[in-house]
Structures are given as structure tokens and as C-alpha cells.
Amino acid sequence: MKIDTLHYLARPDGIELLELIDQRVLPQQVRFISCTDAGSTANAIRDMVVRGAPAIGITAAYGMALEAATLVRTFRGTARKTNTRATLHGISSEEERSKPFFRAMAVARARLATSRPTAVNLFWALARCDEVLAGLGAKSPDVVARALLTLARRLHREDVALNRAMGAHGAALLQAGTRILTHCNAGALATAGYGTALGVIRAAHAQRKITNVWVDETRPFLQGARLTAWELQQEKIPATLICDNMAASLMAAGKVDAVIVGADRVAANGDVANKIGTYGLAVLARAHRLPFYVAAPLSTFDLALANGKLIPIEERAADEMTGYFGKRWAPEKMRVFNPAFDVTPARLVTAIITERGVLSKPSRLNVARHVV
Ligand code: MRU
């Protein structure tokens, strides 16, 4: 089954939409949420309708394109009046129309940029949009809107190709009979399709190398239990769900051969931010002499940050921990600490798998050699 994380469509009435599979209700329900502008797109990112670093980035790019299309429609309605006024004042109608458009686009960008802080792919995608806006600054809003949509579609297409490349590079590292442990969801749902860490697992499974995938449930939002478990079932890849606190005993019992995760941001020295709990797994993997792999596209690298301590770590709402789906289990008024990510130091990472190949022993030098 093809997992349609996000798709853009233009309705016959001219309204453009981004449809997102609602990841909050999977796997019990498969329902879609429509975004029509930057505001609704930013809300979908903030509220976890869509999540996972690459998926967030592509969604934000579509959010910019949708906002531009909405503004073009709005301004078109007022254009006739403006034209008359502008001609009277000797201002070209193009100039008159473009200024409020670019002002509104800056507000939209700011809204998207504050939706979630940790995954650098969001800021990477917005920077690609900035390049389009700057390059076409003197052009009409219609031209800019079309260019932003072309960009979003390109990022969408390219992401699947990158993931397939990562899959091939990563699968080559694994032996036949591998029992691999993964955390969170770095699959088709976290990307435009195929996945990063799950992409490697998919490719290795196609080569008949995977005996079992240990799926960490991934407290508190349960991306593993809900999303990764569902994806692996769809693909008929052998998998077993475990609680996050079972990894140590499984490793001690010799039931895990390797760990693979995705990433939300990789600093210039190779430190990796990923879902809370990843660091613990890396420590355990080292203690049990197991390889610890990270699969992440180059858009997840943030060379502006010298090390992982500088990566902003999102703290999410208390109610994600005190209960789920309206069911509360913690006592009322309980103080809660809910960081969504942690940082794994580069020294614990065996290799980072990117679309370019395998970056072994990440360090400042090795990252620079691989990325630049
Ligand atoms: O809070 P989430 O669900 O957005 O966190 C996602 C992760 O931590 C993933 O492992 C990461 O984004 C890599 S996705 C290919």
C-alpha cells in the first residue's frame, strides 16, 4: 500500500489544497486534513498532523506556495480598483500589487518558522523559498506563486529519490539475518515517502536481510507503536513492538544486531538530535558493542551549529504525557517535563547514512568532507 503522507491538489473551482494524512489518529483512523494557506499549514505542523523532519520541511514549502496562491486570488479581486488609483498616482499597478503581497508572504514565513523548533528541515525548506522570493522579487505575485509551487513539488519529488538512495547505501551495511531496533517513526510518514531509517529497513528487507524489526513504542507520543508498527505491517516486514524500556535487556540477551534511527538535526561535529530516547539507545548500543546508525538527508545537517548542545530542543505540552486521546492517567496538577528530542554525541554514532553514501565515524572533519 502506498502511504500518502502529503499530496497537493488543485480543485476544479481553482482552490489549491495540501492534504495531509492525520498522523494523530493513525492507525485507528485513516483521515486527511486539508490546508489552504500558511496559517492552516503551520497549525498542522504544530499539532502533529504531520511530523518527521523531512515531511515538516516539504509541508512548509507547500504552505508558502498555498499562501502565495491565496494572496494572488485575494489581490486579483481588488486589482481593478487599485489599478485606477495607482495610475492616478503614477505608480505602476504591478508595484502597487506586489508590496502587500511580499509583506503578507513575510508574515506567512514567520508563522511557519515558529511552528516547531528542532527539525532543521523546516528552516532549510523556508530558506529555499526565500531564494525563490528573492530571485523573483521584481516579478508579479502570480509568477512567484507558480515558482513556489514548482519548488514545493520538486522538494517533494526529490525527497523520495533521496530516501531510496539512503536505503540502498544503508542496506549494504547490514548482514543477512539482521534483527534491527528502531525508535520513533522515520518512515514514509515522516518523509514524502519510503522513509530514512525505515527506508534502509525497507531496502534491506527487499534484499531478504531483515529477520525482525524491534519497534520501540516511543513514549509519549507513540510514533513507534502507532506509525512505525503500522507502516511495517503494510509492507509485511517482520516486526515486534516493544516498550522503550526493553531495549537494554534485549541487547543483553543478544537479540539485537544493530540500531537505526532518523534525525531532526545534525550539528557540524556530527552530534545528532532525534526523538527523546535516542541518546539512551546509543549508550546501550555502545555498551553492547552494537552498531548505531543514523539515516538522514543532507538537508538535516546544520553546519551553522558547532555542536549538538546548540540545537534547540522542543518542549511539548504536558497533556501528551499525562494521558492520551482524552484519557488521563497522571494525577491532576502533576508537574511535567516533556522534551521531544535529545542529542546523541557523535562519538556514539557508528555512521550517518545520507543520500551521498555512508559517513563513518562522524566528526567535524568527516562531516565537512561528506557534506561540502
Ligand atoms: O516529534 P516528531 O514525531 O516529529 O519526531 C520525529 C523524529 O524524531 C524522527 O526520528 C525524525 O524526524 C527523523 S524522520 C525521517
mmCIF file of C-alpha atoms and ligand atoms in Angstrom:
data_model
loop_
_atom_site.group_PDB
_atom_site.id
_atom_site.type_symbol
_atom_site.label_atom_id
_atom_site.label_comp_id
_atom_site.label_asym_id
_atom_site.label_seq_id
_atom_site.Cartn_x
_atom_site.Cartn_y
_atom_site.Cartn_z
ATOM 1 C CA MET A 1 0.000 0.000 0.000
ATOM 2 C CA LYS A 2 1.324 3.437 -0.926
ATOM 3 C CA ILE A 3 1.370 5.660 2.150
ATOM 4 C CA ASP A 4 0.265 9.128 1.073
ATOM 5 C CA THR A 5 1.769 11.357 3.756
ATOM 6 C CA LEU A 6 1.021 14.544 1.859
ATOM 7 C CA HIS A 7 -0.384 15.446 -1.503
ATOM 8 C CA TYR A 8 -1.123 18.698 -3.227
ATOM 9 C CA LEU A 9 -4.202 19.110 -5.392
ATOM 10 C CA ALA A 10 -5.964 21.866 -7.306
ATOM 11 C CA ARG A 11 -9.768 21.641 -7.113
ATOM 12 C CA PRO A 12 -11.882 22.370 -10.208
ATOM 13 C CA ASP A 13 -13.026 25.664 -8.574
ATOM 14 C CA GLY A 14 -9.411 26.856 -8.588
ATOM 15 C CA ILE A 15 -8.783 26.376 -4.835
ATOM 16 C CA GLU A 16 -5.458 24.708 -4.100
ATOM 17 C CA LEU A 17 -5.037 22.348 -1.160
ATOM 18 C CA LEU A 18 -2.442 20.324 0.658
ATOM 19 C CA GLU A 19 -3.959 17.133 2.023
ATOM 20 C CA LEU A 20 -2.132 15.580 4.947
ATOM 21 C CA ILE A 21 -2.787 12.171 6.421
ATOM 22 C CA ASP A 22 -3.721 12.932 10.045
ATOM 23 C CA GLN A 23 -0.949 11.172 11.951
ATOM 24 C CA ARG A 24 -2.590 11.855 15.315
ATOM 25 C CA VAL A 25 -5.317 9.311 14.702
ATOM 26 C CA LEU A 26 -3.376 6.597 12.852
ATOM 27 C CA PRO A 27 -3.648 3.645 12.765
ATOM 28 C CA GLN A 28 -7.200 3.549 14.139
ATOM 29 C CA GLN A 29 -8.407 6.012 11.517
ATOM 30 C CA VAL A 30 -7.078 6.973 8.103
ATOM 31 C CA ARG A 31 -8.328 10.508 7.609
ATOM 32 C CA PHE A 32 -6.981 13.550 5.826
ATOM 33 C CA ILE A 33 -6.746 17.197 6.874
ATOM 34 C CA SER A 34 -6.728 19.941 4.235
ATOM 35 C CA CYS A 35 -4.517 23.029 4.443
ATOM 36 C CA THR A 36 -5.283 26.019 2.262
ATOM 37 C CA ASP A 37 -2.755 28.624 3.402
ATOM 38 C CA ALA A 38 0.323 29.131 5.574
ATOM 39 C CA GLY A 39 -1.704 29.506 8.774
ATOM 40 C CA SER A 40 -3.526 26.185 8.450
ATOM 41 C CA THR A 41 -0.266 24.512 7.358
ATOM 42 C CA ALA A 42 1.632 25.887 10.382
ATOM 43 C CA ASN A 43 -1.146 24.642 12.679
ATOM 44 C CA ALA A 44 -0.941 21.172 11.119
ATOM 45 C CA ILE A 45 2.814 21.071 11.788
ATOM 46 C CA ARG A 46 2.477 22.400 15.354
ATOM 47 C CA ASP A 47 -0.348 19.984 16.197
ATOM 48 C CA MET A 48 1.463 16.920 14.795
ATOM 49 C CA VAL A 49 -0.978 16.207 11.960
ATOM 50 C CA VAL A 50 2.264 15.922 10.019
ATOM 51 C CA ARG A 51 5.572 15.213 11.766
ATOM 52 C CA GLY A 52 9.052 13.902 10.997
ATOM 53 C CA ALA A 53 11.807 16.247 9.851
ATOM 54 C CA PRO A 54 11.677 15.872 6.036
ATOM 55 C CA ALA A 55 7.853 15.813 5.946
ATOM 56 C CA ILE A 56 7.719 19.011 8.007
ATOM 57 C CA GLY A 57 10.097 20.759 5.585
ATOM 58 C CA ILE A 58 8.152 19.785 2.465
ATOM 59 C CA THR A 59 4.857 20.692 4.129
ATOM 60 C CA ALA A 60 6.221 24.153 4.991
ATOM 61 C CA ALA A 61 7.271 24.700 1.366
ATOM 62 C CA TYR A 62 3.724 23.825 0.249
ATOM 63 C CA GLY A 63 2.436 26.175 2.961
ATOM 64 C CA MET A 64 4.348 29.052 1.354
ATOM 65 C CA ALA A 65 3.029 28.102 -2.104
ATOM 66 C CA LEU A 66 -0.556 27.882 -0.823
ATOM 67 C CA GLU A 67 -0.258 31.252 0.885
ATOM 68 C CA ALA A 68 1.032 32.831 -2.314
ATOM 69 C CA ALA A 69 -1.830 31.306 -4.334
ATOM 70 C CA THR A 70 -4.389 32.521 -1.772
ATOM 71 C CA LEU A 71 -2.933 36.034 -1.813
ATOM 72 C CA VAL A 72 -2.950 36.122 -5.613
ATOM 73 C CA ARG A 73 -6.668 35.233 -5.601
ATOM 74 C CA THR A 74 -7.415 37.854 -2.938
ATOM 75 C CA PHE A 75 -5.432 40.594 -4.652
ATOM 76 C CA ARG A 76 -6.938 39.736 -8.021
ATOM 77 C CA GLY A 77 -10.332 40.642 -6.559
ATOM 78 C CA THR A 78 -9.165 44.110 -5.559
ATOM 79 C CA ALA A 79 -6.864 44.702 -8.538
ATOM 80 C CA ARG A 80 -9.290 46.668 -10.699
ATOM 81 C CA LYS A 81 -9.832 49.387 -8.076
ATOM 82 C CA THR A 82 -6.117 49.531 -7.256
ATOM 83 C CA ASN A 83 -5.207 49.901 -10.911
ATOM 84 C CA THR A 84 -7.287 53.057 -11.256
ATOM 85 C CA ARG A 85 -5.846 54.590 -8.084
ATOM 86 C CA ALA A 86 -2.312 53.605 -8.968
ATOM 87 C CA THR A 87 -2.494 55.137 -12.426
ATOM 88 C CA LEU A 88 -3.731 58.401 -10.918
ATOM 89 C CA HIS A 89 -0.714 58.499 -8.574
ATOM 90 C CA GLY A 90 1.741 57.470 -11.279
ATOM 91 C CA ILE A 91 2.606 54.153 -9.601
ATOM 92 C CA SER A 92 2.746 51.040 -11.720
ATOM 93 C CA SER A 93 -0.059 48.663 -10.767
ATOM 94 C CA GLU A 94 2.496 45.843 -10.552
ATOM 95 C CA GLU A 95 4.422 47.665 -7.849
ATOM 96 C CA GLU A 96 1.245 48.555 -6.015
ATOM 97 C CA ARG A 97 0.052 44.961 -6.048
ATOM 98 C CA SER A 98 3.389 43.393 -5.152
ATOM 99 C CA LYS A 99 4.208 45.271 -1.945
ATOM 100 C CA PRO A 100 1.351 43.973 0.203
ATOM 101 C CA PHE A 101 1.905 40.535 -1.326
ATOM 102 C CA PHE A 102 5.541 40.372 -0.238
ATOM 103 C CA ARG A 103 4.634 41.799 3.196
ATOM 104 C CA ALA A 104 1.992 39.094 3.644
ATOM 105 C CA MET A 105 4.450 36.420 2.491
ATOM 106 C CA ALA A 106 6.929 37.543 5.173
ATOM 107 C CA VAL A 107 4.223 37.151 7.836
ATOM 108 C CA ALA A 108 3.366 33.688 6.474
ATOM 109 C CA ARG A 109 7.009 32.658 6.592
ATOM 110 C CA ALA A 110 7.329 33.796 10.208
ATOM 111 C CA ARG A 111 4.232 31.799 11.124
ATOM 112 C CA LEU A 112 5.629 28.623 9.562
ATOM 113 C CA ALA A 113 9.075 29.177 11.090
ATOM 114 C CA THR A 114 7.619 29.179 14.611
ATOM 115 C CA SER A 115 5.556 26.005 14.176
ATOM 116 C CA ARG A 116 8.252 23.630 15.538
ATOM 117 C CA PRO A 117 11.850 24.428 16.511
ATOM 118 C CA THR A 118 14.053 21.321 16.301
ATOM 119 C CA ALA A 119 13.861 19.798 12.809
ATOM 120 C CA VAL A 120 16.173 21.919 10.694
ATOM 121 C CA ASN A 121 14.487 20.694 7.505
ATOM 122 C CA LEU A 122 11.722 23.218 8.220
ATOM 123 C CA PHE A 123 14.193 26.123 8.125
ATOM 124 C CA TRP A 124 16.060 24.565 5.214
ATOM 125 C CA ALA A 125 12.846 24.441 3.156
ATOM 126 C CA LEU A 126 11.915 28.010 4.116
ATOM 127 C CA ALA A 127 15.397 29.134 3.048
ATOM 128 C CA ARG A 128 14.768 27.516 -0.372
ATOM 129 C CA CYS A 129 11.515 29.533 -0.548
ATOM 130 C CA ASP A 130 13.449 32.704 0.395
ATOM 131 C CA GLU A 131 15.734 32.120 -2.583
ATOM 132 C CA VAL A 132 12.715 31.943 -4.897
ATOM 133 C CA LEU A 133 11.185 35.082 -3.375
ATOM 134 C CA ALA A 134 14.473 36.989 -3.603
ATOM 135 C CA GLY A 135 15.172 35.815 -7.148
ATOM 136 C CA LEU A 136 11.733 36.856 -8.363
ATOM 137 C CA GLY A 137 11.393 39.974 -6.185
ATOM 138 C CA ALA A 138 10.521 42.228 -9.099
ATOM 139 C CA LYS A 139 8.122 39.749 -10.693
ATOM 140 C CA SER A 140 4.351 39.662 -10.297
ATOM 141 C CA PRO A 141 2.773 37.668 -7.423
ATOM 142 C CA ASP A 142 1.331 35.181 -9.943
ATOM 143 C CA VAL A 143 4.822 34.320 -11.154
ATOM 144 C CA VAL A 144 6.105 33.991 -7.564
ATOM 145 C CA ALA A 145 3.168 31.770 -6.580
ATOM 146 C CA ARG A 146 3.833 29.453 -9.509
ATOM 147 C CA ALA A 147 7.559 29.333 -8.734
ATOM 148 C CA LEU A 148 6.900 28.444 -5.074
ATOM 149 C CA LEU A 149 4.597 25.626 -6.101
ATOM 150 C CA THR A 150 7.200 24.324 -8.553
ATOM 151 C CA LEU A 151 9.755 24.383 -5.727
ATOM 152 C CA ALA A 152 7.484 22.548 -3.261
ATOM 153 C CA ARG A 153 6.726 19.889 -5.856
ATOM 154 C CA ARG A 154 10.424 19.482 -6.623
ATOM 155 C CA LEU A 155 11.334 19.071 -2.928
ATOM 156 C CA HIS A 156 8.510 16.537 -2.629
ATOM 157 C CA ARG A 157 9.737 14.506 -5.616
ATOM 158 C CA GLU A 158 13.384 14.714 -4.663
ATOM 159 C CA ASP A 159 12.762 13.540 -1.102
ATOM 160 C CA VAL A 160 11.515 10.132 -2.242
ATOM 161 C CA ALA A 161 14.557 9.735 -4.513
ATOM 162 C CA LEU A 162 16.920 10.712 -1.651
ATOM 163 C CA ASN A 163 15.306 8.200 0.643
ATOM 164 C CA ARG A 164 15.704 5.431 -1.904
ATOM 165 C CA ALA A 165 19.391 6.313 -2.261
ATOM 166 C CA MET A 166 19.809 6.237 1.534
ATOM 167 C CA GLY A 167 18.019 2.918 1.587
ATOM 168 C CA ALA A 168 20.488 1.400 -0.860
ATOM 169 C CA HIS A 169 23.563 2.783 0.984
ATOM 170 C CA GLY A 170 22.242 1.681 4.369
ATOM 171 C CA ALA A 171 21.124 -1.786 3.315
ATOM 172 C CA ALA A 172 24.661 -2.524 2.133
ATOM 173 C CA LEU A 173 25.832 -2.146 5.764
ATOM 174 C CA LEU A 174 23.529 -4.872 7.057
ATOM 175 C CA GLN A 175 24.111 -8.624 7.036
ATOM 176 C CA ALA A 176 21.546 -11.293 6.215
ATOM 177 C CA GLY A 177 19.537 -12.268 9.297
ATOM 178 C CA THR A 178 19.667 -8.803 10.896
ATOM 179 C CA ARG A 179 17.473 -8.045 13.896
ATOM 180 C CA ILE A 180 17.339 -4.283 13.933
ATOM 181 C CA LEU A 181 15.908 -1.895 16.504
ATOM 182 C CA THR A 182 14.369 1.445 15.574
ATOM 183 C CA HIS A 183 12.906 4.325 17.551
ATOM 184 C CA CYS A 184 10.153 6.796 16.693
ATOM 185 C CA ASN A 185 8.963 6.901 13.083
ATOM 186 C CA ALA A 186 11.451 7.687 10.343
ATOM 187 C CA GLY A 187 9.350 6.106 7.625
ATOM 188 C CA ALA A 188 7.146 7.130 4.722
ATOM 189 C CA LEU A 189 5.002 9.079 7.186
ATOM 190 C CA ALA A 190 7.968 11.184 8.316
ATOM 191 C CA THR A 191 9.016 11.992 4.749
ATOM 192 C CA ALA A 192 7.463 12.369 1.313
ATOM 193 C CA GLY A 193 7.608 8.577 1.025
ATOM 194 C CA TYR A 194 9.803 5.498 1.651
ATOM 195 C CA GLY A 195 11.485 6.923 4.766
ATOM 196 C CA THR A 196 15.018 7.430 6.050
ATOM 197 C CA ALA A 197 15.715 4.828 8.755
ATOM 198 C CA LEU A 198 12.692 2.801 7.612
ATOM 199 C CA GLY A 199 13.879 3.310 4.032
ATOM 200 C CA VAL A 200 17.071 1.453 4.960
ATOM 201 C CA ILE A 201 14.960 -1.265 6.593
ATOM 202 C CA ARG A 202 12.696 -1.461 3.504
ATOM 203 C CA ALA A 203 15.703 -1.806 1.190
ATOM 204 C CA ALA A 204 17.355 -4.409 3.445
ATOM 205 C CA HIS A 205 14.072 -6.318 3.663
ATOM 206 C CA ALA A 206 13.851 -6.365 -0.150
ATOM 207 C CA GLN A 207 17.303 -7.995 -0.051
ATOM 208 C CA ARG A 208 15.946 -10.539 2.486
ATOM 209 C CA LYS A 209 18.325 -9.330 5.185
ATOM 210 C CA ILE A 210 15.802 -8.472 7.902
ATOM 211 C CA THR A 211 14.715 -11.163 10.353
ATOM 212 C CA ASN A 212 12.948 -8.824 12.758
ATOM 213 C CA VAL A 213 12.476 -5.109 13.441
ATOM 214 C CA TRP A 214 12.193 -4.263 17.122
ATOM 215 C CA VAL A 215 9.858 -1.267 17.185
ATOM 216 C CA ASP A 216 10.245 0.990 20.226
ATOM 217 C CA GLU A 217 6.813 2.282 21.187
ATOM 218 C CA THR A 218 8.322 5.803 21.618
ATOM 219 C CA ARG A 219 6.730 7.431 24.605
ATOM 220 C CA PRO A 220 4.986 9.768 24.981
ATOM 221 C CA PHE A 221 3.506 10.322 21.507
ATOM 222 C CA LEU A 222 3.821 6.663 20.445
ATOM 223 C CA GLN A 223 5.164 7.267 16.953
ATOM 224 C CA GLY A 224 6.671 3.763 17.079
ATOM 225 C CA ALA A 225 3.621 1.881 18.359
ATOM 226 C CA ARG A 226 1.184 3.736 16.131
ATOM 227 C CA LEU A 227 3.071 4.742 12.991
ATOM 228 C CA THR A 228 6.154 2.552 12.533
ATOM 229 C CA ALA A 229 4.254 -0.584 13.548
ATOM 230 C CA TRP A 230 1.513 0.313 11.044
ATOM 231 C CA GLU A 231 3.953 1.039 8.208
ATOM 232 C CA LEU A 232 5.842 -2.215 8.745
ATOM 233 C CA GLN A 233 2.589 -4.153 8.790
ATOM 234 C CA GLN A 234 1.530 -2.567 5.500
ATOM 235 C CA GLU A 235 4.851 -3.656 3.986
ATOM 236 C CA LYS A 236 4.716 -7.107 5.589
ATOM 237 C CA ILE A 237 8.140 -6.596 7.157
ATOM 238 C CA PRO A 238 8.564 -8.824 10.244
ATOM 239 C CA ALA A 239 8.341 -6.586 13.302
ATOM 240 C CA THR A 240 7.815 -6.787 17.045
ATOM 241 C CA LEU A 241 6.578 -3.940 19.204
ATOM 242 C CA ILE A 242 8.414 -3.316 22.479
ATOM 243 C CA CYS A 243 8.225 -0.747 25.276
ATOM 244 C CA ASP A 244 11.071 1.763 25.241
ATOM 245 C CA ASN A 245 12.491 0.332 28.461
ATOM 246 C CA MET A 246 13.024 -3.165 26.999
ATOM 247 C CA ALA A 247 15.944 -2.375 24.687
ATOM 248 C CA ALA A 248 18.661 -2.983 27.292
ATOM 249 C CA SER A 249 17.524 -6.485 28.207
ATOM 250 C CA LEU A 250 17.016 -7.451 24.555
ATOM 251 C CA MET A 251 20.539 -6.312 23.743
ATOM 252 C CA ALA A 252 21.944 -8.158 26.769
ATOM 253 C CA ALA A 253 20.144 -11.297 25.580
ATOM 254 C CA GLY A 254 21.841 -10.982 22.175
ATOM 255 C CA LYS A 255 18.584 -10.335 20.316
ATOM 256 C CA VAL A 256 19.566 -7.068 18.607
ATOM 257 C CA ASP A 257 22.207 -6.771 15.860
ATOM 258 C CA ALA A 258 22.003 -3.055 15.080
ATOM 259 C CA VAL A 259 20.082 0.136 15.871
ATOM 260 C CA ILE A 260 18.921 2.597 13.236
ATOM 261 C CA VAL A 261 17.140 5.921 13.728
ATOM 262 C CA GLY A 262 16.415 9.099 11.777
ATOM 263 C CA ALA A 263 17.446 12.619 12.776
ATOM 264 C CA ASP A 264 15.942 16.065 13.193
ATOM 265 C CA ARG A 265 19.214 17.957 13.091
ATOM 266 C CA VAL A 266 22.870 17.015 12.750
ATOM 267 C CA ALA A 267 25.375 19.589 14.032
ATOM 268 C CA ALA A 268 28.698 20.355 12.311
ATOM 269 C CA ASN A 269 30.571 17.965 14.624
ATOM 270 C CA GLY A 270 28.181 15.072 13.911
ATOM 271 C CA ASP A 271 26.069 15.299 17.101
ATOM 272 C CA VAL A 272 22.543 14.152 16.295
ATOM 273 C CA ALA A 273 19.215 15.437 17.639
ATOM 274 C CA ASN A 274 16.412 12.907 17.333
ATOM 275 C CA LYS A 275 13.349 11.746 19.242
ATOM 276 C CA ILE A 276 13.719 11.656 23.008
ATOM 277 C CA GLY A 277 15.134 8.262 23.972
ATOM 278 C CA THR A 278 17.569 8.067 21.064
ATOM 279 C CA TYR A 279 20.562 9.028 23.216
ATOM 280 C CA GLY A 280 19.771 6.225 25.676
ATOM 281 C CA LEU A 281 19.697 3.729 22.810
ATOM 282 C CA ALA A 282 23.070 4.947 21.556
ATOM 283 C CA VAL A 283 24.600 4.482 25.016
ATOM 284 C CA LEU A 284 23.121 0.992 25.197
ATOM 285 C CA ALA A 285 24.331 0.116 21.703
ATOM 286 C CA ARG A 286 27.866 1.159 22.647
ATOM 287 C CA ALA A 287 27.718 -0.819 25.896
ATOM 288 C CA HIS A 288 26.681 -3.914 23.926
ATOM 289 C CA ARG A 289 29.113 -3.296 21.039
ATOM 290 C CA LEU A 290 26.318 -2.881 18.512
ATOM 291 C CA PRO A 291 26.421 -0.528 15.526
ATOM 292 C CA PHE A 292 24.311 2.604 15.941
ATOM 293 C CA TYR A 293 23.255 4.064 12.584
ATOM 294 C CA VAL A 294 21.534 7.355 11.767
ATOM 295 C CA ALA A 295 19.837 7.822 8.381
ATOM 296 C CA ALA A 296 19.356 11.474 7.443
ATOM 297 C CA PRO A 297 19.384 13.507 4.224
ATOM 298 C CA LEU A 298 21.862 16.367 3.810
ATOM 299 C CA SER A 299 19.002 18.815 4.431
ATOM 300 C CA THR A 300 19.063 17.644 8.074
ATOM 301 C CA PHE A 301 22.642 18.876 8.596
ATOM 302 C CA ASP A 302 23.045 22.270 10.235
ATOM 303 C CA LEU A 303 26.651 23.301 9.719
ATOM 304 C CA ALA A 304 25.945 26.653 11.379
ATOM 305 C CA LEU A 305 25.782 24.875 14.741
ATOM 306 C CA ALA A 306 29.182 23.782 16.049
ATOM 307 C CA ASN A 307 27.761 21.037 18.256
ATOM 308 C CA GLY A 308 24.587 19.410 19.484
ATOM 309 C CA LYS A 309 24.354 21.498 22.652
ATOM 310 C CA LEU A 310 23.306 24.409 20.431
ATOM 311 C CA ILE A 311 20.345 22.541 18.907
ATOM 312 C CA PRO A 312 17.041 23.962 20.167
ATOM 313 C CA ILE A 313 15.060 21.191 21.847
ATOM 314 C CA GLU A 314 11.308 21.495 21.657
ATOM 315 C CA GLU A 315 9.296 21.054 24.840
ATOM 316 C CA ARG A 316 5.786 19.869 24.191
ATOM 317 C CA ALA A 317 2.572 20.169 26.161
ATOM 318 C CA ALA A 318 2.123 18.318 29.439
ATOM 319 C CA ASP A 319 -1.045 16.590 28.269
ATOM 320 C CA GLU A 320 0.979 14.478 25.805
ATOM 321 C CA MET A 321 2.483 12.791 28.876
ATOM 322 C CA THR A 322 -0.276 12.843 31.424
ATOM 323 C CA GLY A 323 -2.624 10.872 29.167
ATOM 324 C CA TYR A 324 -3.589 10.242 25.587
ATOM 325 C CA PHE A 325 -6.676 10.735 23.450
ATOM 326 C CA GLY A 326 -8.712 12.230 26.254
ATOM 327 C CA LYS A 327 -7.755 9.504 28.767
ATOM 328 C CA ARG A 328 -5.779 10.901 31.687
ATOM 329 C CA TRP A 329 -3.653 8.694 33.922
ATOM 330 C CA ALA A 330 -1.385 11.117 35.816
ATOM 331 C CA PRO A 331 -2.827 12.969 38.802
ATOM 332 C CA GLU A 332 -4.179 16.465 38.222
ATOM 333 C CA LYS A 333 -1.687 19.335 38.711
ATOM 334 C CA MET A 334 1.318 16.996 38.361
ATOM 335 C CA ARG A 335 4.409 18.899 37.178
ATOM 336 C CA VAL A 336 5.623 17.550 33.820
ATOM 337 C CA PHE A 337 8.832 17.809 31.782
ATOM 338 C CA ASN A 338 8.296 16.827 28.143
ATOM 339 C CA PRO A 339 11.293 17.451 25.873
ATOM 340 C CA ALA A 340 10.515 15.984 22.455
ATOM 341 C CA PHE A 341 14.136 15.350 21.422
ATOM 342 C CA ASP A 342 17.573 14.585 22.816
ATOM 343 C CA VAL A 343 21.091 14.855 21.469
ATOM 344 C CA THR A 344 23.340 11.868 20.809
ATOM 345 C CA PRO A 345 27.040 12.774 20.801
ATOM 346 C CA ALA A 346 28.842 11.957 17.560
ATOM 347 C CA ARG A 347 31.243 9.566 19.324
ATOM 348 C CA LEU A 348 28.329 7.147 19.887
ATOM 349 C CA VAL A 349 27.279 7.128 16.223
ATOM 350 C CA THR A 350 28.809 4.408 14.067
ATOM 351 C CA ALA A 351 27.784 6.076 10.806
ATOM 352 C CA ILE A 352 25.342 8.573 9.345
ATOM 353 C CA ILE A 353 23.759 7.349 6.122
ATOM 354 C CA THR A 354 22.893 10.134 3.685
ATOM 355 C CA GLU A 355 21.846 10.187 0.034
ATOM 356 C CA ARG A 356 25.529 10.675 -0.768
ATOM 357 C CA GLY A 357 26.718 7.499 0.952
ATOM 358 C CA VAL A 358 27.968 6.415 4.369
ATOM 359 C CA LEU A 359 29.594 8.970 6.667
ATOM 360 C CA SER A 360 31.500 6.741 9.091
ATOM 361 C CA LYS A 361 32.738 7.938 12.487
ATOM 362 C CA PRO A 362 31.113 11.379 12.301
ATOM 363 C CA SER A 363 33.394 14.187 13.475
ATOM 364 C CA ARG A 364 33.814 17.835 12.450
ATOM 365 C CA LEU A 365 36.302 16.817 9.749
ATOM 366 C CA ASN A 366 34.340 13.832 8.443
ATOM 367 C CA VAL A 367 31.080 15.801 8.352
ATOM 368 C CA ALA A 368 32.752 18.638 6.421
ATOM 369 C CA ARG A 369 34.306 16.178 3.958
ATOM 370 C CA HIS A 370 30.974 14.438 3.387
ATOM 371 C CA VAL A 371 28.653 17.422 3.211
ATOM 372 C CA VAL A 372 30.591 20.151 1.436
HETATM 373 O O1 MRU B 1 8.206 14.675 17.016
HETATM 374 P P1 MRU B 1 8.345 14.006 15.683
HETATM 375 O O2 MRU B 1 7.417 12.852 15.506
HETATM 376 O O3 MRU B 1 8.297 14.997 14.547
HETATM 377 O O4 MRU B 1 9.822 13.410 15.719
HETATM 378 C C1 MRU B 1 10.286 12.718 14.598
HETATM 379 C C2 MRU B 1 11.617 12.124 14.782
HETATM 380 O O5 MRU B 1 12.258 12.288 15.787
HETATM 381 C C3 MRU B 1 12.187 11.376 13.614
HETATM 382 O O6 MRU B 1 13.018 10.355 14.043
HETATM 383 C C4 MRU B 1 12.992 12.347 12.738
HETATM 384 O O7 MRU B 1 12.245 13.466 12.400
HETATM 385 C C5 MRU B 1 13.503 11.704 11.512
HETATM 386 S S1 MRU B 1 12.200 11.462 10.364
HETATM 387 C C6 MRU B 1 12.801 10.793 8.930
#
